[in-house]
PDB file of C-alpha atoms in Angstrom:
ATOM      1  CA  GLN A   1     -12.062  -7.568 -20.351  1.00  0.00           C
ATOM      2  CA  VAL A   2      -9.862  -7.955 -17.491  1.00  0.00           C
ATOM      3  CA  GLN A   3      -8.887 -11.408 -15.940  1.00  0.00           C
ATOM      4  CA  LEU A   4      -8.179 -12.178 -12.181  1.00  0.00           C
ATOM      5  CA  ALA A   5      -6.099 -15.171 -11.626  1.00  0.00           C
ATOM      6  CA  GLU A   6      -5.400 -16.502  -7.857  1.00  0.00           C
ATOM      7  CA  SER A   7      -3.203 -18.784  -6.493  1.00  0.00           C
ATOM      8  CA  GLY A   8      -2.294 -20.228  -3.183  1.00  0.00           C
ATOM      9  CA  GLY A   9      -5.131 -21.565  -1.407  1.00  0.00           C
ATOM     10  CA  GLY A  10      -5.265 -24.848   0.758  1.00  0.00           C
ATOM     11  CA  LEU A  11      -5.287 -26.901   3.857  1.00  0.00           C
ATOM     12  CA  GLU A  12      -3.392 -25.459   6.831  1.00  0.00           C
ATOM     13  CA  LEU A  13      -3.000 -26.252  10.357  1.00  0.00           C
ATOM     14  CA  PRO A  14      -3.971 -23.911  12.922  1.00  0.00           C
ATOM     15  CA  GLY A  15      -1.314 -21.257  13.706  1.00  0.00           C
ATOM     16  CA  GLY A  16       0.271 -22.021  10.300  1.00  0.00           C
ATOM     17  CA  SER A  17       0.683 -19.492   7.549  1.00  0.00           C
ATOM     18  CA  LEU A  18      -0.551 -19.495   3.643  1.00  0.00           C
ATOM     19  CA  ARG A  19       0.257 -16.733   1.021  1.00  0.00           C
ATOM     20  CA  LEU A  20      -2.706 -16.008  -1.457  1.00  0.00           C
ATOM     21  CA  SER A  21      -1.488 -14.540  -5.138  1.00  0.00           C
ATOM     22  CA  CYS A  22      -3.608 -12.883  -7.466  1.00  0.00           C
ATOM     23  CA  ALA A  23      -2.217 -11.542 -11.043  1.00  0.00           C
ATOM     24  CA  ALA A  24      -4.794  -9.135 -13.165  1.00  0.00           C
ATOM     25  CA  SER A  25      -4.504  -9.381 -16.815  1.00  0.00           C
ATOM     26  CA  GLY A  26      -6.174  -7.943 -20.095  1.00  0.00           C
ATOM     27  CA  SER A  27      -7.354  -4.282 -20.774  1.00  0.00           C
ATOM     28  CA  ILE A  28      -5.715  -2.651 -18.044  1.00  0.00           C
ATOM     29  CA  PHE A  29      -4.910   1.031 -17.647  1.00  0.00           C
ATOM     30  CA  SER A  30      -4.528   1.125 -14.107  1.00  0.00           C
ATOM     31  CA  ILE A  31      -6.016  -0.447 -10.789  1.00  0.00           C
ATOM     32  CA  SER A  32      -6.921   2.126  -8.159  1.00  0.00           C
ATOM     33  CA  ARG A  33      -7.646  -0.457  -5.448  1.00  0.00           C
ATOM     34  CA  MET A  34      -7.098  -4.154  -5.095  1.00  0.00           C
ATOM     35  CA  GLY A  35      -8.040  -6.727  -2.179  1.00  0.00           C
ATOM     36  CA  TRP A  36      -9.384  -9.805  -1.007  1.00  0.00           C
ATOM     37  CA  TYR A  37     -12.790 -10.665   0.208  1.00  0.00           C
ATOM     38  CA  ARG A  38     -13.839 -14.008   1.937  1.00  0.00           C
ATOM     39  CA  GLN A  39     -17.182 -15.876   1.933  1.00  0.00           C
ATOM     40  CA  VAL A  40     -18.739 -18.539   3.919  1.00  0.00           C
ATOM     41  CA  PRO A  41     -21.736 -20.295   2.824  1.00  0.00           C
ATOM     42  CA  GLY A  42     -24.652 -18.744   4.319  1.00  0.00           C
ATOM     43  CA  LYS A  43     -22.842 -15.413   5.457  1.00  0.00           C
ATOM     44  CA  GLU A  44     -22.551 -12.277   3.375  1.00  0.00           C
ATOM     45  CA  ARG A  45     -18.814 -11.713   1.490  1.00  0.00           C
ATOM     46  CA  GLU A  46     -16.529  -9.758   3.882  1.00  0.00           C
ATOM     47  CA  LEU A  47     -13.643  -7.280   3.126  1.00  0.00           C
ATOM     48  CA  VAL A  48     -10.351  -8.737   4.554  1.00  0.00           C
ATOM     49  CA  ALA A  49      -7.824  -6.262   3.606  1.00  0.00           C
ATOM     50  CA  SER A  50      -7.696  -3.878   0.649  1.00  0.00           C
ATOM     51  CA  ILE A  51      -4.617  -1.576  -0.737  1.00  0.00           C
ATOM     52  CA  ARG A  52      -4.870   1.248  -2.926  1.00  0.00           C
ATOM     53  CA  LYS A  53      -1.949   2.520  -5.847  1.00  0.00           C
ATOM     54  CA  ASP A  54      -0.664   4.572  -3.337  1.00  0.00           C
ATOM     55  CA  GLY A  55       0.130   1.545  -1.037  1.00  0.00           C
ATOM     56  CA  THR A  56      -2.470   2.705   1.773  1.00  0.00           C
ATOM     57  CA  LYS A  57      -3.773  -0.389   3.327  1.00  0.00           C
ATOM     58  CA  ASN A  58      -7.103  -1.129   5.028  1.00  0.00           C
ATOM     59  CA  TYR A  59      -7.814  -4.426   7.243  1.00  0.00           C
ATOM     60  CA  ALA A  60     -10.832  -6.275   8.843  1.00  0.00           C
ATOM     61  CA  ASP A  61     -10.587  -5.943  12.565  1.00  0.00           C
ATOM     62  CA  SER A  62     -10.664  -9.918  12.802  1.00  0.00           C
ATOM     63  CA  VAL A  63      -7.292 -10.186  10.672  1.00  0.00           C
ATOM     64  CA  LYS A  64      -5.553  -7.211  11.932  1.00  0.00           C
ATOM     65  CA  GLY A  65      -2.016  -8.073  13.003  1.00  0.00           C
ATOM     66  CA  ARG A  66      -1.998 -11.737  11.207  1.00  0.00           C
ATOM     67  CA  PHE A  67      -2.590 -10.753   7.648  1.00  0.00           C
ATOM     68  CA  THR A  68      -0.746  -8.751   5.659  1.00  0.00           C
ATOM     69  CA  ILE A  69      -1.377  -7.146   2.044  1.00  0.00           C
ATOM     70  CA  SER A  70       0.869  -5.935  -0.712  1.00  0.00           C
ATOM     71  CA  ARG A  71       1.230  -5.100  -3.876  1.00  0.00           C
ATOM     72  CA  ASP A  72       3.041  -4.553  -7.246  1.00  0.00           C
ATOM     73  CA  ASN A  73       1.720  -2.100  -9.126  1.00  0.00           C
ATOM     74  CA  ALA A  74       4.303  -2.752 -12.406  1.00  0.00           C
ATOM     75  CA  LYS A  75       2.835  -6.468 -12.204  1.00  0.00           C
ATOM     76  CA  ASN A  76      -0.715  -5.905 -11.338  1.00  0.00           C
ATOM     77  CA  THR A  77      -0.473  -8.038  -8.701  1.00  0.00           C
ATOM     78  CA  VAL A  78      -1.875  -8.318  -5.029  1.00  0.00           C
ATOM     79  CA  ASP A  79      -0.892 -10.999  -2.235  1.00  0.00           C
ATOM     80  CA  LEU A  80      -2.115 -11.742   1.041  1.00  0.00           C
ATOM     81  CA  GLN A  81       0.182 -13.024   3.803  1.00  0.00           C
ATOM     82  CA  MET A  82      -2.007 -14.861   6.122  1.00  0.00           C
ATOM     83  CA  SER A  83      -0.245 -15.679   9.453  1.00  0.00           C
ATOM     84  CA  SER A  84      -1.423 -17.392  12.691  1.00  0.00           C
ATOM     85  CA  LEU A  85      -4.258 -18.746  11.189  1.00  0.00           C
ATOM     86  CA  LYS A  86      -7.618 -19.552  12.832  1.00  0.00           C
ATOM     87  CA  PRO A  87     -10.291 -22.053  11.783  1.00  0.00           C
ATOM     88  CA  GLU A  88     -12.360 -19.247  11.520  1.00  0.00           C
ATOM     89  CA  ASP A  89     -10.576 -17.834   8.363  1.00  0.00           C
ATOM     90  CA  THR A  90     -11.940 -21.032   6.772  1.00  0.00           C
ATOM     91  CA  ALA A  91     -13.571 -19.633   3.496  1.00  0.00           C
ATOM     92  CA  VAL A  92     -13.546 -19.083   0.055  1.00  0.00           C
ATOM     93  CA  TYR A  93     -11.015 -16.123  -0.691  1.00  0.00           C
ATOM     94  CA  TYR A  94     -11.450 -13.660  -3.929  1.00  0.00           C
ATOM     95  CA  CYS A  95      -9.202 -11.532  -5.387  1.00  0.00           C
ATOM     96  CA  ASN A  96     -11.069  -8.000  -6.277  1.00  0.00           C
ATOM     97  CA  ALA A  97      -9.509  -5.000  -8.364  1.00  0.00           C
ATOM     98  CA  PHE A  98     -10.980  -1.609  -9.435  1.00  0.00           C
ATOM     99  CA  VAL A  99      -9.684  -1.374 -12.777  1.00  0.00           C
ATOM    100  CA  THR A 100      -9.358   1.464 -15.490  1.00  0.00           C
ATOM    101  CA  SER A 101      -9.464   0.064 -19.005  1.00  0.00           C
ATOM    102  CA  ARG A 102      -7.225   1.382 -21.899  1.00  0.00           C
ATOM    103  CA  PHE A 103     -10.786   2.921 -22.962  1.00  0.00           C
ATOM    104  CA  GLY A 104     -11.009   4.996 -20.327  1.00  0.00           C
ATOM    105  CA  ARG A 105     -13.919   2.491 -18.383  1.00  0.00           C
ATOM    106  CA  VAL A 106     -13.896   1.640 -14.752  1.00  0.00           C
ATOM    107  CA  ALA A 107     -15.141  -1.579 -13.246  1.00  0.00           C
ATOM    108  CA  GLU A 108     -14.838  -3.853 -10.393  1.00  0.00           C
ATOM    109  CA  TYR A 109     -13.667  -7.378 -10.864  1.00  0.00           C
ATOM    110  CA  LEU A 110     -14.039 -10.270  -8.575  1.00  0.00           C
ATOM    111  CA  GLY A 111     -11.773 -13.806  -9.252  1.00  0.00           C
ATOM    112  CA  GLN A 112     -13.037 -17.038  -8.882  1.00  0.00           C
ATOM    113  CA  GLY A 113     -11.969 -17.667  -5.622  1.00  0.00           C
ATOM    114  CA  THR A 114      -9.637 -20.071  -3.807  1.00  0.00           C
ATOM    115  CA  GLN A 115     -10.530 -22.086  -0.839  1.00  0.00           C
ATOM    116  CA  VAL A 116      -8.937 -21.700   2.255  1.00  0.00           C
ATOM    117  CA  THR A 117      -9.541 -24.312   4.761  1.00  0.00           C
ATOM    118  CA  VAL A 118      -7.742 -23.854   8.656  1.00  0.00           C
ATOM    119  CA  SER A 119      -8.382 -27.250  10.528  1.00  0.00           C
ATOM    120  CA  SER A 120      -6.661 -29.514  12.430  1.00  0.00           C
TER     121      SER A 120
END
């Protein structure tokens, strides 16, 4: 089993910055892709940013130039630096990881979520 522990959400003013962190633990051999999703009540979950093990990054158009994703392969962690925050960034943010276990099984995991609220 794999656990994803998120931290760093909270309340921020428009134009401000927040940093989200996620650490994966458990039966992990390797992690191919890590990323962050977000969801607003009544809407579908949206992929915000992802990063592959080789460092290849992908961003939603709505966050390009404002958010930066990074990961530490040795520590199995992924961070999301969010800048120039807008009220429309308000959502629950979920850490995501595609994990190959020590037994060779591949599975996708999602964290519990952390609330980000951008409001004046």
